[in-house]
XYZ file of N, CA and C in Angstrom:
546
model
N -89.003 -82.098 11.326
C -86.921 -82.387 11.340
C -86.251 -82.538 9.215
N -86.012 -82.202 9.153
C -85.097 -82.102 7.857
C -84.155 -82.457 7.948
N -83.631 -83.762 6.839
C -81.771 -84.632 6.867
C -80.631 -83.768 6.865
N -80.197 -84.707 7.747
C -78.925 -83.775 8.275
C -77.918 -83.342 6.574
N -76.902 -82.305 6.684
C -76.090 -82.418 5.609
C -75.642 -83.697 6.147
N -74.271 -83.347 4.594
C -72.505 -84.207 4.986
C -72.114 -82.904 6.040
N -71.862 -82.155 5.824
C -71.523 -80.886 6.775
C -71.636 -81.403 8.535
N -72.732 -81.608 9.171
C -73.949 -82.030 10.269
C -72.759 -84.017 10.508
N -72.946 -84.414 9.569
C -72.967 -86.090 9.488
C -71.433 -86.089 9.425
N -70.471 -85.260 8.612
C -68.827 -85.086 9.571
C -68.466 -84.528 10.290
N -69.390 -83.858 11.246
C -68.284 -83.307 11.950
C -69.477 -84.019 12.608
N -70.361 -84.344 12.931
C -70.185 -85.758 14.066
C -69.607 -86.796 14.465
N -68.422 -87.471 13.053
C -67.938 -88.287 12.692
C -66.300 -88.420 13.144
N -66.311 -86.631 13.080
C -64.766 -86.522 13.569
C -65.673 -86.485 15.096
N -66.397 -86.011 15.900
C -66.863 -85.712 17.529
C -66.173 -86.704 17.866
N -66.685 -88.333 17.460
C -66.568 -89.682 18.321
C -65.472 -90.143 17.265
N -64.878 -89.793 16.522
C -63.282 -90.189 16.598
C -62.391 -89.717 17.396
N -62.529 -87.821 18.200
C -62.168 -87.382 19.306
C -62.186 -87.869 20.166
N -63.184 -88.424 20.727
C -63.494 -89.488 22.277
C -62.579 -90.037 22.238
N -62.164 -90.721 20.620
C -61.420 -92.445 20.869
C -60.036 -92.143 20.840
N -59.450 -90.885 21.174
C -57.978 -90.189 21.183
C -57.918 -90.618 22.429
N -57.078 -90.962 23.287
C -56.621 -91.317 24.559
C -55.080 -90.862 24.798
N -54.800 -89.992 25.289
C -53.194 -89.469 25.910
C -53.331 -89.847 27.198
N -51.851 -90.013 27.989
C -51.909 -89.867 29.387
C -50.383 -88.611 29.350
N -50.744 -87.917 30.131
C -49.352 -87.380 30.286
C -49.217 -87.690 31.805
N -48.016 -87.551 31.888
C -47.419 -88.339 32.835
C -46.514 -87.053 33.812
N -46.572 -86.180 34.852
C -45.453 -85.480 35.106
C -44.833 -86.659 35.785
N -43.223 -86.211 34.983
C -42.017 -87.540 35.447
C -41.802 -86.470 37.901
N -42.056 -87.616 37.770
C -40.989 -87.770 39.339
C -42.623 -86.715 39.467
N -43.725 -86.765 39.993
C -44.519 -86.206 40.211
C -44.323 -84.760 40.521
N -45.402 -84.361 42.704
C -44.726 -83.459 42.067
C -42.768 -82.622 42.894
N -42.020 -83.366 43.344
C -40.146 -83.428 42.676
C -39.501 -83.304 41.248
N -40.203 -83.362 40.659
C -40.095 -82.361 39.661
C -38.621 -83.863 38.968
N -38.271 -83.537 37.724
C -36.980 -83.861 37.679
C -35.913 -83.089 38.794
N -35.206 -84.189 38.648
C -34.434 -83.538 40.210
C -33.387 -84.722 40.887
N -32.756 -84.516 41.492
C -31.861 -85.610 41.995
C -32.576 -86.327 43.148
N -33.324 -85.094 43.678
C -34.094 -85.960 45.355
C -35.040 -86.818 44.586
N -35.526 -87.053 43.401
C -36.734 -88.372 43.252
C -36.604 -89.001 42.668
N -37.245 -90.609 43.501
C -36.970 -91.776 43.191
C -37.339 -92.030 42.286
N -36.980 -92.223 41.211
C -36.969 -91.994 39.395
C -38.320 -93.352 38.822
N -37.104 -94.310 39.363
C -37.021 -95.752 39.039
C -38.505 -96.191 39.229
N -38.568 -96.272 41.026
C -39.438 -95.878 41.731
C -41.330 -95.299 41.407
N -40.394 -94.342 40.636
C -41.175 -93.498 40.248
C -42.370 -94.052 39.001
N -41.661 -94.205 37.930
C -41.602 -95.414 36.579
C -42.417 -96.918 37.114
N -42.571 -97.270 38.063
C -43.383 -98.322 38.317
C -44.308 -98.944 38.193
N -45.223 -99.535 37.796
C -46.823 -99.823 38.008
C -47.379 -98.774 36.709
N -46.357 -97.862 36.159
C -47.020 -96.973 35.185
C -47.272 -98.058 33.272
N -48.198 -98.022 33.251
C -48.143 -98.337 32.197
C -48.179 -97.507 30.531
N -46.282 -96.766 29.687
C -47.357 -95.851 29.026
C -47.090 -96.592 27.335
N -47.982 -95.630 27.272
C -48.039 -96.213 25.525
C -47.910 -94.567 24.849
N -47.886 -95.735 23.477
C -47.959 -94.702 22.180
C -48.817 -92.921 22.391
N -48.452 -91.744 22.012
C -49.089 -90.712 22.661
C -48.938 -90.419 23.430
N -49.210 -90.345 24.409
C -48.563 -90.086 26.068
C -47.766 -89.517 26.282
N -47.184 -88.207 27.177
C -46.974 -87.502 26.607
C -45.986 -87.456 28.169
N -44.814 -87.246 28.262
C -43.805 -87.311 29.654
C -43.573 -85.693 29.489
N -43.933 -85.184 31.515
C -43.627 -83.631 30.951
C -42.382 -83.914 31.893
N -41.606 -82.968 31.656
C -39.768 -82.917 32.890
C -40.608 -81.536 33.120
N -40.517 -81.382 34.591
C -40.098 -80.003 35.405
C -39.017 -80.240 36.273
N -38.535 -78.963 35.657
C -36.660 -78.626 36.356
C -36.710 -77.629 36.114
N -35.103 -77.196 37.217
C -35.340 -75.708 37.537
C -34.353 -75.611 35.982
N -33.913 -74.070 35.541
C -33.317 -73.466 34.431
C -32.598 -73.547 33.931
N -31.269 -74.680 35.418
C -29.871 -74.527 35.808
C -29.903 -75.588 34.670
N -30.943 -76.841 34.887
C -30.825 -78.236 34.461
C -31.090 -78.153 33.315
N -31.477 -79.662 32.288
C -31.677 -79.713 30.804
C -31.908 -81.488 31.347
N -32.658 -81.903 30.525
C -33.372 -83.355 30.139
C -32.806 -83.986 28.597
N -32.057 -84.996 28.715
C -31.824 -85.797 27.075
C -31.946 -86.823 27.048
N -33.130 -86.670 25.813
C -32.694 -88.245 25.111
C -31.686 -88.668 24.836
N -31.259 -90.603 24.959
C -30.079 -90.415 24.582
C -30.186 -91.839 24.416
N -29.717 -92.631 23.884
C -29.511 -94.798 22.948
C -29.112 -95.250 24.568
N -29.624 -96.094 24.795
C -28.955 -97.122 25.979
C -27.613 -96.806 25.842
N -26.786 -97.025 25.212
C -25.942 -97.030 25.175
C -24.686 -96.047 25.767
N -25.501 -94.814 25.699
C -25.565 -92.981 27.029
C -25.931 -93.670 27.273
N -27.116 -93.668 28.321
C -28.066 -94.250 29.016
C -27.445 -94.553 30.685
N -26.247 -95.213 29.991
C -26.072 -96.396 31.569
C -24.278 -95.685 31.910
N -24.051 -94.894 30.288
C -22.885 -94.037 30.709
C -23.107 -92.354 31.429
N -24.142 -91.644 31.060
C -23.954 -90.653 31.092
C -23.968 -89.935 30.028
N -23.599 -89.999 28.770
C -23.130 -89.136 27.764
C -24.658 -88.729 27.621
N -23.643 -87.346 27.176
C -24.782 -86.439 26.953
C -24.795 -86.130 25.320
N -22.923 -86.911 24.472
C -22.317 -85.454 23.514
C -23.321 -86.786 22.323
N -24.394 -87.742 22.046
C -25.103 -88.263 20.943
C -26.567 -88.120 21.451
N -26.671 -86.791 21.794
C -28.512 -87.361 22.210
C -29.248 -86.777 21.424
N -29.861 -87.702 21.904
C -31.690 -87.496 20.508
C -32.236 -86.444 20.525
N -32.135 -85.579 21.600
C -32.673 -84.928 21.643
C -33.195 -84.246 23.030
N -32.408 -82.667 23.486
C -32.475 -82.224 25.116
C -32.959 -81.284 25.222
N -33.377 -81.376 26.098
C -35.001 -80.036 26.587
C -34.132 -79.200 27.877
N -34.125 -77.373 27.724
C -34.224 -77.083 28.233
C -34.229 -75.528 28.768
N -34.293 -74.836 30.187
C -35.136 -74.173 30.251
C -36.350 -73.921 32.108
N -36.119 -75.578 32.247
C -37.357 -75.705 33.427
C -38.336 -75.699 32.944
N -39.171 -76.112 31.711
C -40.200 -77.942 30.965
C -39.631 -78.101 30.173
N -39.990 -79.322 29.400
C -39.835 -79.952 28.459
C -40.959 -80.770 28.198
N -41.749 -81.031 27.936
C -42.888 -82.183 27.239
C -42.877 -83.241 25.815
N -42.176 -84.503 26.259
C -42.175 -84.928 25.290
C -42.765 -85.985 24.723
N -43.644 -86.143 23.590
C -44.374 -87.014 23.694
C -43.867 -88.308 22.681
N -44.472 -89.540 23.490
C -43.914 -91.074 23.189
C -44.545 -91.911 21.661
N -43.698 -91.159 20.222
C -44.526 -91.525 19.955
C -44.005 -92.832 18.231
N -43.527 -93.627 19.909
C -43.032 -94.398 19.209
C -42.905 -95.631 20.480
N -43.743 -97.051 20.357
C -43.167 -98.392 21.316
C -41.886 -98.378 21.173
N -41.632 -98.642 22.770
C -39.726 -99.445 22.971
C -39.390 -98.504 23.845
N -37.996 -98.911 24.348
C -36.959 -98.564 25.804
C -37.496 -96.917 26.036
N -36.866 -95.801 26.096
C -36.503 -94.889 26.289
C -35.883 -94.386 27.160
N -34.934 -93.899 26.827
C -33.780 -94.019 27.620
C -33.534 -92.243 27.674
N -33.907 -91.417 29.117
C -33.560 -90.119 28.977
C -33.187 -90.079 30.684
N -31.336 -88.779 30.293
C -31.149 -88.377 31.150
C -30.013 -87.060 31.792
N -30.116 -86.699 33.541
C -29.841 -85.044 34.093
C -28.700 -84.723 32.142
N -28.673 -83.253 32.298
C -27.320 -83.006 30.874
C -26.388 -82.658 32.100
N -26.371 -83.279 33.589
C -25.423 -82.908 34.248
C -24.814 -84.149 34.860
N -23.711 -84.154 33.962
C -22.933 -85.590 34.182
C -23.017 -86.457 35.572
N -22.538 -85.452 37.200
C -23.219 -86.235 38.126
C -24.336 -86.379 38.315
N -25.578 -85.846 37.923
C -27.294 -85.479 38.387
C -27.045 -87.005 37.881
N -26.883 -86.827 37.007
C -27.276 -88.699 36.265
C -26.488 -89.732 36.614
N -25.209 -89.841 37.085
C -24.844 -90.761 37.467
C -24.815 -91.115 39.526
N -25.704 -89.624 39.476
C -26.579 -90.251 40.753
C -28.112 -90.437 41.265
N -28.337 -90.569 40.076
C -29.362 -91.135 39.593
C -31.077 -90.305 39.021
N -29.894 -89.229 38.212
C -31.447 -88.761 37.377
C -31.295 -88.866 36.545
N -32.095 -89.725 36.414
C -31.846 -90.890 34.846
C -33.660 -92.045 35.054
N -33.792 -91.985 33.877
C -35.201 -92.563 33.777
C -34.954 -93.087 32.353
N -35.780 -94.854 32.635
C -35.976 -95.469 31.562
C -37.159 -95.622 31.479
N -38.397 -96.428 30.300
C -39.424 -96.433 30.464
C -39.613 -97.053 28.808
N -40.500 -97.576 29.420
C -40.933 -99.066 28.383
C -42.544 -98.547 27.598
N -41.806 -98.115 26.827
C -43.463 -97.531 25.724
C -44.233 -98.589 25.081
N -45.551 -98.831 25.328
C -46.122 -99.840 24.792
C -47.208 -99.552 22.941
N -47.125 -100.348 22.369
C -48.075 -99.721 21.371
C -49.249 -100.138 21.202
N -49.807 -98.722 21.548
C -51.263 -98.734 21.425
C -51.894 -98.091 20.850
N -52.890 -98.853 19.752
C -53.039 -97.995 18.561
C -54.280 -97.619 18.948
N -55.005 -98.459 19.822
C -56.755 -97.436 20.234
C -56.824 -96.085 20.553
N -55.337 -95.799 21.435
C -55.106 -94.777 22.364
C -54.554 -93.998 21.926
N -53.331 -94.095 20.530
C -52.432 -93.427 20.713
C -53.411 -92.108 19.097
N -53.274 -91.057 19.981
C -53.755 -89.894 18.951
C -53.266 -89.747 17.093
N -53.906 -89.118 16.363
C -53.380 -89.112 15.028
C -51.821 -88.462 14.872
N -52.291 -87.277 15.698
C -50.139 -87.497 15.516
C -50.066 -86.627 16.545
N -49.440 -86.976 17.636
C -48.894 -86.293 19.401
C -47.575 -84.885 18.593
N -48.637 -84.431 19.228
C -47.687 -82.510 19.634
C -45.731 -83.531 19.443
N -45.238 -81.927 18.971
C -44.403 -82.032 19.124
C -43.252 -81.568 20.585
N -42.191 -81.991 20.687
C -41.593 -81.061 21.942
C -41.345 -80.408 22.524
N -41.367 -80.097 22.793
C -41.782 -78.442 23.398
C -41.188 -78.092 24.960
N -40.010 -77.065 24.505
C -39.219 -76.582 25.742
C -39.389 -75.194 26.347
N -40.147 -74.492 27.396
C -40.188 -73.176 27.292
C -41.200 -72.895 29.214
N -41.623 -72.545 28.367
C -42.052 -71.502 30.219
C -43.445 -72.397 30.489
N -44.099 -73.147 30.488
C -45.380 -73.535 30.486
C -45.583 -72.820 32.131
N -45.127 -73.245 32.997
C -45.382 -72.827 34.179
C -43.508 -72.065 34.499
N -43.298 -71.424 34.894
C -41.812 -71.203 36.037
C -41.926 -72.005 36.835
N -40.084 -72.421 36.576
C -39.136 -73.307 37.191
C -39.885 -73.969 38.597
N -40.029 -74.987 38.603
C -40.647 -75.054 39.557
C -39.382 -76.044 40.293
N -39.346 -76.060 42.302
C -38.890 -76.521 43.176
C -39.778 -76.916 44.688
N -39.054 -77.913 44.903
C -40.537 -78.206 46.083
C -40.850 -77.214 47.538
N -40.528 -76.874 47.257
C -41.008 -75.651 48.411
C -41.450 -73.974 47.408
N -41.709 -74.473 46.507
C -42.605 -72.965 46.318
C -43.908 -73.654 44.886
N -43.845 -74.418 44.838
C -45.049 -75.184 43.863
C -46.204 -76.001 44.447
N -46.383 -75.581 45.382
C -47.626 -77.287 45.969
C -48.210 -77.757 45.669
N -48.825 -76.594 43.750
C -49.667 -77.315 43.380
C -49.922 -77.614 41.920
N -48.086 -78.810 42.042
C -47.957 -79.147 40.727
C -48.607 -80.165 40.841
N -49.285 -80.673 39.349
C -50.446 -82.302 39.344
C -49.074 -83.177 39.569
N -50.123 -84.054 40.060
C -49.104 -85.895 39.844
C -48.802 -86.193 38.624
N -49.397 -87.418 37.832
C -49.464 -88.574 36.892
C -50.637 -88.427 37.207
N -51.427 -88.825 38.436
C -52.430 -89.717 38.994
C -53.260 -88.918 38.357
N -52.970 -87.322 38.548
C -53.833 -86.306 38.137
C -54.273 -86.276 36.728
N -53.486 -86.686 36.395
C -53.879 -86.554 34.359
C -54.399 -88.394 34.398
N -53.834 -88.864 35.407
C -54.117 -90.586 33.880
C -55.732 -91.156 34.043
N -56.016 -91.116 32.355
C -56.780 -91.520 32.011
C -57.533 -93.342 32.096
N -58.726 -94.104 32.831
C -58.146 -94.749 31.926
C -58.376 -95.150 31.046
N -57.757 -96.579 29.998
C -57.862 -96.289 28.702
C -59.291 -97.038 28.241
N -59.642 -98.654 29.063
C -60.072 -99.109 28.769
C -62.091 -97.857 29.006
N -62.187 -97.638 30.662
C -63.120 -96.604 30.803
C -63.272 -95.444 29.189
N -62.378 -95.245 28.746
C -62.460 -94.205 27.871
C -63.341 -94.747 26.685
N -62.435 -96.083 25.953
C -62.620 -96.554 24.320
C -64.630 -97.163 25.145
N -64.554 -96.932 26.213
C -66.548 -97.630 25.916
C -67.159 -96.601 26.723
N -66.348 -95.421 26.637
C -67.282 -93.760 25.567
C -67.092 -93.614 24.892
N -65.845 -94.121 24.365
C -65.984 -93.350 23.098
C -66.913 -94.556 21.888
N -67.033 -95.405 22.230
C -67.755 -96.572 21.104
C -69.155 -96.174 21.848
N -69.452 -96.327 22.934
C -71.133 -95.339 23.036
C -71.554 -93.794 22.005
N -70.057 -93.919 22.185
C -70.596 -91.715 21.269
C -70.156 -92.398 19.659
N -70.273 -93.182 18.948
C -70.002 -93.460 17.648
C -71.144 -94.039 17.514
N -72.002 -94.562 18.577
C -72.962 -95.576 18.694
C -74.357 -94.362 18.686
N -74.236 -93.102 19.257
C -75.215 -92.425 19.489
C -74.777 -91.688 18.088
N -74.009 -91.417 17.477
C -73.842 -90.469 16.603
C -74.102 -91.100 15.371
N -73.971 -92.978 15.463
C -74.870 -93.977 14.561
C -76.666 -93.259 14.468
N -77.074 -93.465 15.498
C -78.296 -93.835 15.693
C -79.060 -91.711 15.603
N -78.828 -91.110 14.951
C -79.239 -89.872 15.531
C -78.638 -89.356 13.830
N -78.025 -90.307 13.219
C -77.748 -89.948 11.585
C -79.138 -91.073 11.223
N -78.744 -91.852 12.009
C -80.457 -92.575 11.197
C -81.646 -91.997 11.904
N -81.894 -91.662 12.562
C -83.408 -91.312 12.760
C -83.988 -89.792 12.606
N -82.121 -88.922 11.904
C -82.783 -87.817 12.160
C -83.004 -87.351 10.504
């Protein structure tokens, strides 16, 4: 068999690099979604959020979710929101480490507990080269607890970072061996 061309080598290296990109998509509130009935504080406990992960908010089309600063989080103030998602589904990529604050666009719901604070870890190994842009719209129709029993939970999307790193390392090693011996 002949030598691999530069195009083949680059393609193999890109494939190996793609294996190292690992992000988790979290469905906020799991099957309850972004809703006043969700215990969002308990939902976030035990989860490790990293740069590159995505928060997926599912809610009714009459509601919204806003990313705000800490002072606005504490007072449920949306007038200075950094971002507001509407339409029933909003994906927000976590693009920087630190504290992130999300509140309901409805002040009464926010005061009632429909708000979320997450701490995002700086995880260079697992962050993708570029995170997707936040999107609103209808990935799925707006959900409620009674008509959406197949909503995936965060656990269904969870990938173990350490295991993925091992797999990616093995992929790089296999790519290297393929290039050397062919």
